[in-house]
Amino acid sequence: MTMIICMRTQKIEHKLGIPSKRLLIKQAKRNEHRKLYETMLFDDVIPFWMKHSPDREYGGYLHMLDRDGSPYSTDKFAWPHGREVWLFSTLCDEVEKRQEWLDMAKLGWDFITKHFFDKDGRVYYSLTRDGKPLSIPRRIFSETFVIMAAVRYARVTGDKEAARIARELFRKVTEWVETPIAGSQKAIPGARDMVTMAIPMIMLNVTREMMLLDGETPDLISYSDKCLEKILTLHIHPERKLAFENVAPDGSLMLDIPEGRFLIPGHAIEAAWFILQEGMARNDQSLIDRACDLTLWELEFGWDKKYGGITYFMDSEGRPPLPLESDMKLWWCHNEALIALLHCLKLKGSNEFEEWYDRVHEYTFNLFPDREHGEWIGYFHRDGRVALPIKGSNWKCCFHLPRHLLIGWKILKEMEGKKDEG
Amino acid sequence: MTMIICMRTQKIEHKLGIPSKRLLIKQAKRNEHRKLYETMLFDDVIPFWMKHSPDREYGGYLHMLDRDGSPYSTDKFAWPHGREVWLFSTLCDEVEKRQEWLDMAKLGWDFITKHFFDKDGRVYYSLTRDGKPLSIPRRIFSETFVIMAAVRYARVTGDKEAARIARELFRKVTEWVETPIAGSQKAIPGARDMVTMAIPMIMLNVTREMMLLDGETPDLISYSDKCLEKILTLHIHPERKLAFENVAPDGSLMLDIPEGRFLIPGHAIEAAWFILQEGMARNDQSLIDRACDLTLWELEFGWDKKYGGITYFMDSEGRPPLPLESDMKLWWCHNEALIALLHCLKLKGSNEFEEWYDRVHEYTFNLFPDREHGEWIGYFHRDGRVALPIKGSNWKCCFHLPRHLLIGWKILKEMEGKKDEG
């Protein structure tokens, strides 16, 4: 009887435009999360990098940072430089053109243009503090992060040289990506043909960034189509409800070798929201649906039922995945999952996404934030013990976390504005 | 009063040649451990590899083995092939010439000579099951393990071609080792000069193996001297009581970069017993003393005071070591430590070594042996939870464990025979 009354009351409220209790709770939660994202991004994470990463002596960034922000190495890597320039330029592009953010972006961009290019226009993998080359890259990621930096930096500064570099490097990378770089691969070319999802994934993202510079030109759309096709038809296997990192060039599974069974659920979910972003930009519901499905599949497969959190590496057939860090919990997988889930929530709003969002949100914001020194601790053992307390390395830098907080904050604001229909 | 009587009794026992209670306990322990080593080596570990590793269809070994011995991949790597041929040949060389062991060695050696060499005489890093090359090596370890295999195989079979291959490959490797292999290194040559202990270490061991073939020739002794000098004067820093994996070419420490602070206590202890072995062969007490010191230093630094066991990777300055598997416990570090400690015990017999031996023995034999499927589980988290239950990979294979059991068994037998003087 009570239940019936409640249901009737809810119906009446709906008709009258009065939000139900459930809706109110949800809106309060969105509001609380929006504030959490806002505070963490603008009062914690960004200030952390603004305080600790500028190298006022040599230019560029110090990004090999211990838990308290002190550098444990002064070597400079291309990925963190490209990514941090991208982040600060993107803040200027999408939030407001604050001088201190522009200065941060300029500090990194000037160092990149001064030191990171070799004579053939490739981007070194790492340099000494003063810009002496230390190592060359094996793949194209150094270049892709520099392209992303260049696009955003050009947009917010009007720097024509940055725009030129973005266009030229993009053109070169689309060529390099087709052939392995001579001498840089340990595998014998042609011995066992295998394609890896990371390449079309990053290129899909970079191409979308290029469109911010040059618009949705036929060339860029066509390149983006190619990347989408590779991810969707080769790597994502709906019959298995999984995305495989490495497959044969025709997309067939290589389940007899560990590389072929190798899964990175957090990476697949990052791919999901790259696809979803394309779906939104193109107003393509089918793309959105496929991305939302992939997000759920990977969460269901990758979620650690015992300790919670998204498992780093897995084997599709339940064999032991070989990397020793496989069962760890890494910050970035959770950043990517929350971006994907917030997109899904906004677009679909089903209970299924709401439940996963709550679960991932709670786990993530309980575990990773460093309440003592700010920013997030990135590396935890399976059971939630700290494995590596650093704030920055050649991998962890000013990127996944602030990108998540920025995108998440914007989505949560939109959802607040949208008056969730629950 | 009681104590005085006891002491008097002990003295009398000594004079009469009656062993003290302490001595009896020690002898009983040696006897028990000798039996443990014997049983584990001949009734468990060797049978495990004889059962699961032969590839009767294509030749060579299947060494990517899951916990129960079933292969999770059929790819074939050079390290495990060289090492397993070495192990079975060495059993024939040092225990007895059993036909089944000779057959095992031949199965691997024939596959190596048929498939593993490229046209320039380099050894491929990995092949498909049927011998198609998959990847080239970046350093010289593929070759060094094949040299070790060739030496022992030649000794026990009289195979002249194996002896020729050993000599030729040894000559080539001593050249290759001086210059980085073109195109195989990611670091830019000369950008930051750094030498790594792994190279003189393996070459010291390989040179000692070569002496089993050609005797202590002036050339081999001179090469061995060079390796010893590098390890002792560049890498081992008595002022720090540590061996540094990576140092500047003049031996100075590079403490401003993570690579320069990088320590692998189990690896340094392996270096210690290679040096100790040289000391014994050359009857050089100073080498023996330095090796015994290094063993203690590294145990004191590397032993996990909280959970026990030897920590895998460490940072000399207490900064976070970057590899994510740093705080894990790996089987091979404990194999190497027990070999070193048994040598030290036999040669020095002090309470200090006895205590460390007991501690490492107890930890190791409690944690690693797989009581269900035989052999050892190789990879544990810091707190003793299983991280990776595999028996074999491209790293873990028929080597560290049976080598330890074989050497340890021989030392324990010698100590039994020696009638320990306590």
PDB file of C-alpha atoms in Angstrom, chain B residues 64-302:
ATOM      1  CA  MET B  64      56.439 -20.904 -21.703  1.00  0.00           C
ATOM      2  CA  LEU B  65      54.772 -23.107 -19.108  1.00  0.00           C
ATOM      3  CA  ASP B  66      51.821 -22.490 -16.865  1.00  0.00           C
ATOM      4  CA  ARG B  67      51.752 -23.617 -13.246  1.00  0.00           C
ATOM      5  CA  ASP B  68      50.792 -27.195 -14.159  1.00  0.00           C
ATOM      6  CA  GLY B  69      53.416 -27.390 -16.899  1.00  0.00           C
ATOM      7  CA  SER B  70      51.037 -26.871 -19.828  1.00  0.00           C
ATOM      8  CA  PRO B  71      52.361 -24.431 -22.442  1.00  0.00           C
ATOM      9  CA  TYR B  72      50.589 -21.059 -22.700  1.00  0.00           C
ATOM     10  CA  SER B  73      52.731 -20.233 -25.740  1.00  0.00           C
ATOM     11  CA  THR B  74      54.892 -22.302 -28.052  1.00  0.00           C
ATOM     12  CA  ASP B  75      57.313 -19.526 -29.017  1.00  0.00           C
ATOM     13  CA  LYS B  76      60.957 -20.408 -28.420  1.00  0.00           C
ATOM     14  CA  PHE B  77      63.484 -18.053 -26.886  1.00  0.00           C
ATOM     15  CA  ALA B  78      67.275 -18.225 -27.008  1.00  0.00           C
ATOM     16  CA  TRP B  79      67.933 -17.709 -23.282  1.00  0.00           C
ATOM     17  CA  PRO B  80      65.847 -20.669 -22.102  1.00  0.00           C
ATOM     18  CA  HIS B  81      67.224 -22.888 -24.874  1.00  0.00           C
ATOM     19  CA  GLY B  82      70.875 -22.118 -24.104  1.00  0.00           C
ATOM     20  CA  ARG B  83      70.257 -22.419 -20.387  1.00  0.00           C
ATOM     21  CA  GLU B  84      68.378 -25.710 -20.497  1.00  0.00           C
ATOM     22  CA  VAL B  85      71.010 -27.321 -22.746  1.00  0.00           C
ATOM     23  CA  TRP B  86      73.636 -26.039 -20.287  1.00  0.00           C
ATOM     24  CA  LEU B  87      71.724 -27.481 -17.338  1.00  0.00           C
ATOM     25  CA  PHE B  88      71.213 -30.993 -18.724  1.00  0.00           C
ATOM     26  CA  SER B  89      74.780 -31.132 -20.087  1.00  0.00           C
ATOM     27  CA  THR B  90      76.096 -29.934 -16.728  1.00  0.00           C
ATOM     28  CA  LEU B  91      74.158 -32.660 -14.942  1.00  0.00           C
ATOM     29  CA  CYS B  92      75.946 -35.144 -17.216  1.00  0.00           C
ATOM     30  CA  ASP B  93      79.233 -33.345 -16.604  1.00  0.00           C
ATOM     31  CA  GLU B  94      79.012 -33.091 -12.836  1.00  0.00           C
ATOM     32  CA  VAL B  95      76.686 -35.869 -11.658  1.00  0.00           C
ATOM     33  CA  GLU B  96      76.645 -38.729 -14.137  1.00  0.00           C
ATOM     34  CA  LYS B  97      76.258 -39.281 -17.839  1.00  0.00           C
ATOM     35  CA  ARG B  98      72.638 -40.424 -17.834  1.00  0.00           C
ATOM     36  CA  GLN B  99      71.242 -41.152 -21.276  1.00  0.00           C
ATOM     37  CA  GLU B 100      67.953 -39.357 -20.553  1.00  0.00           C
ATOM     38  CA  TRP B 101      69.839 -36.180 -19.614  1.00  0.00           C
ATOM     39  CA  LEU B 102      72.042 -36.440 -22.701  1.00  0.00           C
ATOM     40  CA  ASP B 103      68.892 -36.851 -24.796  1.00  0.00           C
ATOM     41  CA  MET B 104      67.391 -33.732 -23.239  1.00  0.00           C
ATOM     42  CA  ALA B 105      70.542 -31.740 -23.960  1.00  0.00           C
ATOM     43  CA  LYS B 106      70.692 -33.018 -27.537  1.00  0.00           C
ATOM     44  CA  LEU B 107      67.064 -32.088 -28.183  1.00  0.00           C
ATOM     45  CA  GLY B 108      67.819 -28.450 -27.340  1.00  0.00           C
ATOM     46  CA  TRP B 109      71.269 -28.277 -28.877  1.00  0.00           C
ATOM     47  CA  ASP B 110      70.113 -29.665 -32.230  1.00  0.00           C
ATOM     48  CA  PHE B 111      67.326 -27.087 -32.330  1.00  0.00           C
ATOM     49  CA  ILE B 112      69.753 -24.273 -31.510  1.00  0.00           C
ATOM     50  CA  THR B 113      72.209 -25.188 -34.251  1.00  0.00           C
ATOM     51  CA  LYS B 114      69.406 -25.780 -36.759  1.00  0.00           C
ATOM     52  CA  HIS B 115      67.389 -22.594 -36.147  1.00  0.00           C
ATOM     53  CA  PHE B 116      68.866 -20.044 -33.755  1.00  0.00           C
ATOM     54  CA  PHE B 117      71.803 -18.630 -35.765  1.00  0.00           C
ATOM     55  CA  ASP B 118      71.338 -15.883 -38.332  1.00  0.00           C
ATOM     56  CA  LYS B 119      73.584 -15.553 -41.388  1.00  0.00           C
ATOM     57  CA  ASP B 120      76.091 -13.383 -39.481  1.00  0.00           C
ATOM     58  CA  GLY B 121      76.379 -15.879 -36.667  1.00  0.00           C
ATOM     59  CA  ARG B 122      74.274 -13.888 -34.213  1.00  0.00           C
ATOM     60  CA  VAL B 123      71.700 -15.718 -32.140  1.00  0.00           C
ATOM     61  CA  TYR B 124      68.050 -14.751 -32.643  1.00  0.00           C
ATOM     62  CA  TYR B 125      66.179 -13.676 -29.527  1.00  0.00           C
ATOM     63  CA  SER B 126      63.040 -15.661 -30.341  1.00  0.00           C
ATOM     64  CA  LEU B 127      61.570 -18.049 -32.882  1.00  0.00           C
ATOM     65  CA  THR B 128      58.225 -19.601 -33.644  1.00  0.00           C
ATOM     66  CA  ARG B 129      57.702 -23.193 -32.545  1.00  0.00           C
ATOM     67  CA  ASP B 130      58.959 -24.486 -35.896  1.00  0.00           C
ATOM     68  CA  GLY B 131      62.012 -22.234 -35.893  1.00  0.00           C
ATOM     69  CA  LYS B 132      60.994 -19.158 -37.881  1.00  0.00           C
ATOM     70  CA  PRO B 133      62.868 -16.064 -36.564  1.00  0.00           C
ATOM     71  CA  LEU B 134      60.681 -13.610 -34.660  1.00  0.00           C
ATOM     72  CA  SER B 135      63.037 -11.110 -33.037  1.00  0.00           C
ATOM     73  CA  ILE B 136      66.678 -10.113 -32.789  1.00  0.00           C
ATOM     74  CA  PRO B 137      68.502  -9.538 -29.508  1.00  0.00           C
ATOM     75  CA  ARG B 138      69.420  -6.100 -28.183  1.00  0.00           C
ATOM     76  CA  ARG B 139      72.381  -7.278 -26.144  1.00  0.00           C
ATOM     77  CA  ILE B 140      74.720 -10.259 -25.952  1.00  0.00           C
ATOM     78  CA  PHE B 141      72.920 -12.563 -23.529  1.00  0.00           C
ATOM     79  CA  SER B 142      71.355 -14.804 -26.189  1.00  0.00           C
ATOM     80  CA  GLU B 143      74.885 -15.557 -27.364  1.00  0.00           C
ATOM     81  CA  THR B 144      76.393 -16.018 -23.918  1.00  0.00           C
ATOM     82  CA  PHE B 145      73.866 -18.661 -22.923  1.00  0.00           C
ATOM     83  CA  VAL B 146      74.463 -20.479 -26.202  1.00  0.00           C
ATOM     84  CA  ILE B 147      78.230 -20.426 -25.504  1.00  0.00           C
ATOM     85  CA  MET B 148      77.637 -21.946 -22.064  1.00  0.00           C
ATOM     86  CA  ALA B 149      75.420 -24.601 -23.624  1.00  0.00           C
ATOM     87  CA  ALA B 150      78.017 -25.346 -26.316  1.00  0.00           C
ATOM     88  CA  VAL B 151      80.880 -25.726 -23.838  1.00  0.00           C
ATOM     89  CA  ARG B 152      79.088 -28.230 -21.624  1.00  0.00           C
ATOM     90  CA  TYR B 153      77.509 -30.076 -24.524  1.00  0.00           C
ATOM     91  CA  ALA B 154      80.919 -30.419 -26.183  1.00  0.00           C
ATOM     92  CA  ARG B 155      82.431 -31.694 -22.925  1.00  0.00           C
ATOM     93  CA  VAL B 156      79.893 -34.425 -22.351  1.00  0.00           C
ATOM     94  CA  THR B 157      79.389 -35.519 -25.962  1.00  0.00           C
ATOM     95  CA  GLY B 158      82.788 -34.798 -27.466  1.00  0.00           C
ATOM     96  CA  ASP B 159      80.931 -32.954 -30.239  1.00  0.00           C
ATOM     97  CA  LYS B 160      83.696 -31.061 -32.062  1.00  0.00           C
ATOM     98  CA  GLU B 161      81.266 -28.741 -33.833  1.00  0.00           C
ATOM     99  CA  ALA B 162      79.815 -27.621 -30.487  1.00  0.00           C
ATOM    100  CA  ALA B 163      83.345 -26.848 -29.261  1.00  0.00           C
ATOM    101  CA  ARG B 164      84.051 -24.895 -32.436  1.00  0.00           C
ATOM    102  CA  ILE B 165      80.815 -22.914 -32.047  1.00  0.00           C
ATOM    103  CA  ALA B 166      81.658 -22.139 -28.410  1.00  0.00           C
ATOM    104  CA  ARG B 167      85.104 -20.809 -29.337  1.00  0.00           C
ATOM    105  CA  GLU B 168      83.949 -18.808 -32.338  1.00  0.00           C
ATOM    106  CA  LEU B 169      80.955 -17.295 -30.579  1.00  0.00           C
ATOM    107  CA  PHE B 170      83.061 -16.439 -27.529  1.00  0.00           C
ATOM    108  CA  ARG B 171      85.557 -14.609 -29.749  1.00  0.00           C
ATOM    109  CA  LYS B 172      82.756 -12.722 -31.501  1.00  0.00           C
ATOM    110  CA  VAL B 173      80.992 -11.790 -28.278  1.00  0.00           C
ATOM    111  CA  THR B 174      84.176 -10.355 -26.765  1.00  0.00           C
ATOM    112  CA  GLU B 175      84.190  -8.023 -29.793  1.00  0.00           C
ATOM    113  CA  TRP B 176      80.447  -7.229 -29.839  1.00  0.00           C
ATOM    114  CA  VAL B 177      80.490  -6.449 -26.160  1.00  0.00           C
ATOM    115  CA  GLU B 178      82.760  -3.462 -26.700  1.00  0.00           C
ATOM    116  CA  THR B 179      80.403  -1.662 -29.085  1.00  0.00           C
ATOM    117  CA  PRO B 180      76.642  -1.330 -28.963  1.00  0.00           C
ATOM    118  CA  ILE B 181      74.952  -3.287 -31.712  1.00  0.00           C
ATOM    119  CA  ALA B 182      73.926  -0.848 -34.447  1.00  0.00           C
ATOM    120  CA  GLY B 183      70.267   0.049 -34.466  1.00  0.00           C
ATOM    121  CA  SER B 184      69.469  -2.135 -31.531  1.00  0.00           C
ATOM    122  CA  GLN B 185      69.803   0.501 -28.842  1.00  0.00           C
ATOM    123  CA  LYS B 186      67.267   3.181 -28.079  1.00  0.00           C
ATOM    124  CA  ALA B 187      69.819   5.290 -26.234  1.00  0.00           C
ATOM    125  CA  ILE B 188      71.941   7.581 -28.377  1.00  0.00           C
ATOM    126  CA  PRO B 189      75.534   6.280 -28.258  1.00  0.00           C
ATOM    127  CA  GLY B 190      77.786   8.667 -26.384  1.00  0.00           C
ATOM    128  CA  ALA B 191      74.940  10.812 -25.076  1.00  0.00           C
ATOM    129  CA  ARG B 192      75.392   9.605 -21.541  1.00  0.00           C
ATOM    130  CA  ASP B 193      78.158   7.098 -21.062  1.00  0.00           C
ATOM    131  CA  MET B 194      77.223   4.441 -18.593  1.00  0.00           C
ATOM    132  CA  VAL B 195      78.437   0.877 -18.095  1.00  0.00           C
ATOM    133  CA  THR B 196      76.327  -1.948 -16.748  1.00  0.00           C
ATOM    134  CA  MET B 197      77.486  -4.687 -14.376  1.00  0.00           C
ATOM    135  CA  ALA B 198      75.494  -7.406 -16.143  1.00  0.00           C
ATOM    136  CA  ILE B 199      78.021  -7.488 -18.998  1.00  0.00           C
ATOM    137  CA  PRO B 200      81.303  -8.168 -17.113  1.00  0.00           C
ATOM    138  CA  MET B 201      79.307 -10.461 -14.793  1.00  0.00           C
ATOM    139  CA  ILE B 202      78.029 -12.763 -17.507  1.00  0.00           C
ATOM    140  CA  MET B 203      81.369 -12.609 -19.304  1.00  0.00           C
ATOM    141  CA  LEU B 204      83.213 -13.623 -16.115  1.00  0.00           C
ATOM    142  CA  ASN B 205      80.937 -16.631 -15.817  1.00  0.00           C
ATOM    143  CA  VAL B 206      81.182 -17.511 -19.511  1.00  0.00           C
ATOM    144  CA  THR B 207      84.984 -17.210 -19.472  1.00  0.00           C
ATOM    145  CA  ARG B 208      85.163 -19.628 -16.525  1.00  0.00           C
ATOM    146  CA  GLU B 209      82.989 -22.026 -18.563  1.00  0.00           C
ATOM    147  CA  MET B 210      85.337 -21.616 -21.564  1.00  0.00           C
ATOM    148  CA  MET B 211      88.190 -22.729 -19.299  1.00  0.00           C
ATOM    149  CA  LEU B 212      86.385 -26.049 -18.881  1.00  0.00           C
ATOM    150  CA  LEU B 213      86.900 -26.490 -22.609  1.00  0.00           C
ATOM    151  CA  ASP B 214      90.343 -25.007 -23.172  1.00  0.00           C
ATOM    152  CA  GLY B 215      91.886 -24.797 -19.718  1.00  0.00           C
ATOM    153  CA  GLU B 216      93.190 -21.694 -17.961  1.00  0.00           C
ATOM    154  CA  THR B 217      94.921 -20.264 -21.032  1.00  0.00           C
ATOM    155  CA  PRO B 218      96.657 -16.878 -20.698  1.00  0.00           C
ATOM    156  CA  ASP B 219      94.032 -15.331 -22.994  1.00  0.00           C
ATOM    157  CA  LEU B 220      91.128 -16.611 -20.938  1.00  0.00           C
ATOM    158  CA  ILE B 221      92.758 -15.655 -17.632  1.00  0.00           C
ATOM    159  CA  SER B 222      93.498 -12.211 -19.005  1.00  0.00           C
ATOM    160  CA  TYR B 223      89.894 -11.775 -20.172  1.00  0.00           C
ATOM    161  CA  SER B 224      88.619 -12.997 -16.830  1.00  0.00           C
ATOM    162  CA  ASP B 225      90.925 -10.473 -15.108  1.00  0.00           C
ATOM    163  CA  LYS B 226      89.400  -7.684 -17.161  1.00  0.00           C
ATOM    164  CA  CYS B 227      85.874  -8.714 -16.150  1.00  0.00           C
ATOM    165  CA  LEU B 228      86.855  -9.001 -12.488  1.00  0.00           C
ATOM    166  CA  GLU B 229      88.481  -5.605 -12.549  1.00  0.00           C
ATOM    167  CA  LYS B 230      85.392  -3.982 -14.021  1.00  0.00           C
ATOM    168  CA  ILE B 231      83.093  -5.481 -11.424  1.00  0.00           C
ATOM    169  CA  LEU B 232      85.435  -4.873  -8.500  1.00  0.00           C
ATOM    170  CA  THR B 233      86.692  -1.402  -9.292  1.00  0.00           C
ATOM    171  CA  LEU B 234      83.781   0.159 -11.190  1.00  0.00           C
ATOM    172  CA  HIS B 235      80.601  -1.369  -9.790  1.00  0.00           C
ATOM    173  CA  ILE B 236      81.360  -2.487  -6.250  1.00  0.00           C
ATOM    174  CA  HIS B 237      81.648   0.534  -3.978  1.00  0.00           C
ATOM    175  CA  PRO B 238      82.997  -0.580  -0.564  1.00  0.00           C
ATOM    176  CA  GLU B 239      82.481   2.945   0.814  1.00  0.00           C
ATOM    177  CA  ARG B 240      78.767   2.420   0.182  1.00  0.00           C
ATOM    178  CA  LYS B 241      78.808  -1.342   0.868  1.00  0.00           C
ATOM    179  CA  LEU B 242      76.855  -1.828  -2.371  1.00  0.00           C
ATOM    180  CA  ALA B 243      77.275  -2.925  -5.973  1.00  0.00           C
ATOM    181  CA  PHE B 244      75.772  -0.427  -8.435  1.00  0.00           C
ATOM    182  CA  GLU B 245      74.265  -1.881 -11.607  1.00  0.00           C
ATOM    183  CA  ASN B 246      75.030   1.222 -13.683  1.00  0.00           C
ATOM    184  CA  VAL B 247      77.994   3.571 -13.244  1.00  0.00           C
ATOM    185  CA  ALA B 248      79.986   6.040 -15.353  1.00  0.00           C
ATOM    186  CA  PRO B 249      82.793   4.417 -17.389  1.00  0.00           C
ATOM    187  CA  ASP B 250      85.316   5.555 -14.748  1.00  0.00           C
ATOM    188  CA  GLY B 251      83.223   3.945 -12.004  1.00  0.00           C
ATOM    189  CA  SER B 252      81.920   7.156 -10.516  1.00  0.00           C
ATOM    190  CA  LEU B 253      78.366   7.063  -9.248  1.00  0.00           C
ATOM    191  CA  MET B 254      75.541   8.731 -11.178  1.00  0.00           C
ATOM    192  CA  LEU B 255      73.252   9.401  -8.263  1.00  0.00           C
ATOM    193  CA  ASP B 256      71.274  12.171  -9.983  1.00  0.00           C
ATOM    194  CA  ILE B 257      69.489   9.704 -12.285  1.00  0.00           C
ATOM    195  CA  PRO B 258      67.343   6.682 -11.364  1.00  0.00           C
ATOM    196  CA  GLU B 259      69.468   4.350 -13.530  1.00  0.00           C
ATOM    197  CA  GLY B 260      72.548   5.342 -11.536  1.00  0.00           C
ATOM    198  CA  ARG B 261      70.849   4.610  -8.218  1.00  0.00           C
ATOM    199  CA  PHE B 262      69.448   1.328  -9.446  1.00  0.00           C
ATOM    200  CA  LEU B 263      70.233  -1.773  -7.362  1.00  0.00           C
ATOM    201  CA  ILE B 264      69.317  -5.443  -7.791  1.00  0.00           C
ATOM    202  CA  PRO B 265      70.504  -7.082  -4.564  1.00  0.00           C
ATOM    203  CA  GLY B 266      69.916 -10.621  -5.890  1.00  0.00           C
ATOM    204  CA  HIS B 267      71.943  -9.808  -8.983  1.00  0.00           C
ATOM    205  CA  ALA B 268      74.793  -8.331  -6.942  1.00  0.00           C
ATOM    206  CA  ILE B 269      74.843 -11.519  -4.835  1.00  0.00           C
ATOM    207  CA  GLU B 270      75.012 -13.571  -8.032  1.00  0.00           C
ATOM    208  CA  ALA B 271      78.033 -11.436  -8.983  1.00  0.00           C
ATOM    209  CA  ALA B 272      79.445 -12.179  -5.531  1.00  0.00           C
ATOM    210  CA  TRP B 273      79.473 -15.938  -6.051  1.00  0.00           C
ATOM    211  CA  PHE B 274      80.876 -15.597  -9.578  1.00  0.00           C
ATOM    212  CA  ILE B 275      83.773 -13.688  -7.965  1.00  0.00           C
ATOM    213  CA  LEU B 276      84.009 -16.215  -5.147  1.00  0.00           C
ATOM    214  CA  GLN B 277      84.175 -19.022  -7.694  1.00  0.00           C
ATOM    215  CA  GLU B 278      87.088 -17.240  -9.361  1.00  0.00           C
ATOM    216  CA  GLY B 279      88.718 -16.791  -5.962  1.00  0.00           C
ATOM    217  CA  MET B 280      88.470 -20.527  -5.286  1.00  0.00           C
ATOM    218  CA  ALA B 281      89.714 -21.504  -8.750  1.00  0.00           C
ATOM    219  CA  ARG B 282      92.666 -19.113  -8.421  1.00  0.00           C
ATOM    220  CA  ASN B 283      93.168 -19.786  -4.712  1.00  0.00           C
ATOM    221  CA  ASP B 284      92.921 -16.023  -4.171  1.00  0.00           C
ATOM    222  CA  GLN B 285      91.807 -15.273  -0.608  1.00  0.00           C
ATOM    223  CA  SER B 286      91.354 -11.567  -1.295  1.00  0.00           C
ATOM    224  CA  LEU B 287      88.764 -12.299  -4.016  1.00  0.00           C
ATOM    225  CA  ILE B 288      86.976 -14.692  -1.683  1.00  0.00           C
ATOM    226  CA  ASP B 289      86.930 -12.131   1.131  1.00  0.00           C
ATOM    227  CA  ARG B 290      85.541  -9.397  -1.093  1.00  0.00           C
ATOM    228  CA  ALA B 291      82.844 -11.692  -2.440  1.00  0.00           C
ATOM    229  CA  CYS B 292      81.818 -12.751   1.067  1.00  0.00           C
ATOM    230  CA  ASP B 293      81.662  -9.099   2.165  1.00  0.00           C
ATOM    231  CA  LEU B 294      79.522  -8.190  -0.821  1.00  0.00           C
ATOM    232  CA  THR B 295      77.130 -11.039  -0.044  1.00  0.00           C
ATOM    233  CA  LEU B 296      76.585  -9.714   3.492  1.00  0.00           C
ATOM    234  CA  TRP B 297      76.287  -6.075   2.417  1.00  0.00           C
ATOM    235  CA  GLU B 298      73.657  -6.852  -0.181  1.00  0.00           C
ATOM    236  CA  LEU B 299      71.672  -9.083   2.144  1.00  0.00           C
ATOM    237  CA  GLU B 300      71.684  -6.428   4.831  1.00  0.00           C
ATOM    238  CA  PHE B 301      70.580  -3.772   2.340  1.00  0.00           C
ATOM    239  CA  GLY B 302      68.165  -5.881   0.298  1.00  0.00           C
TER     240      GLY B 302
END
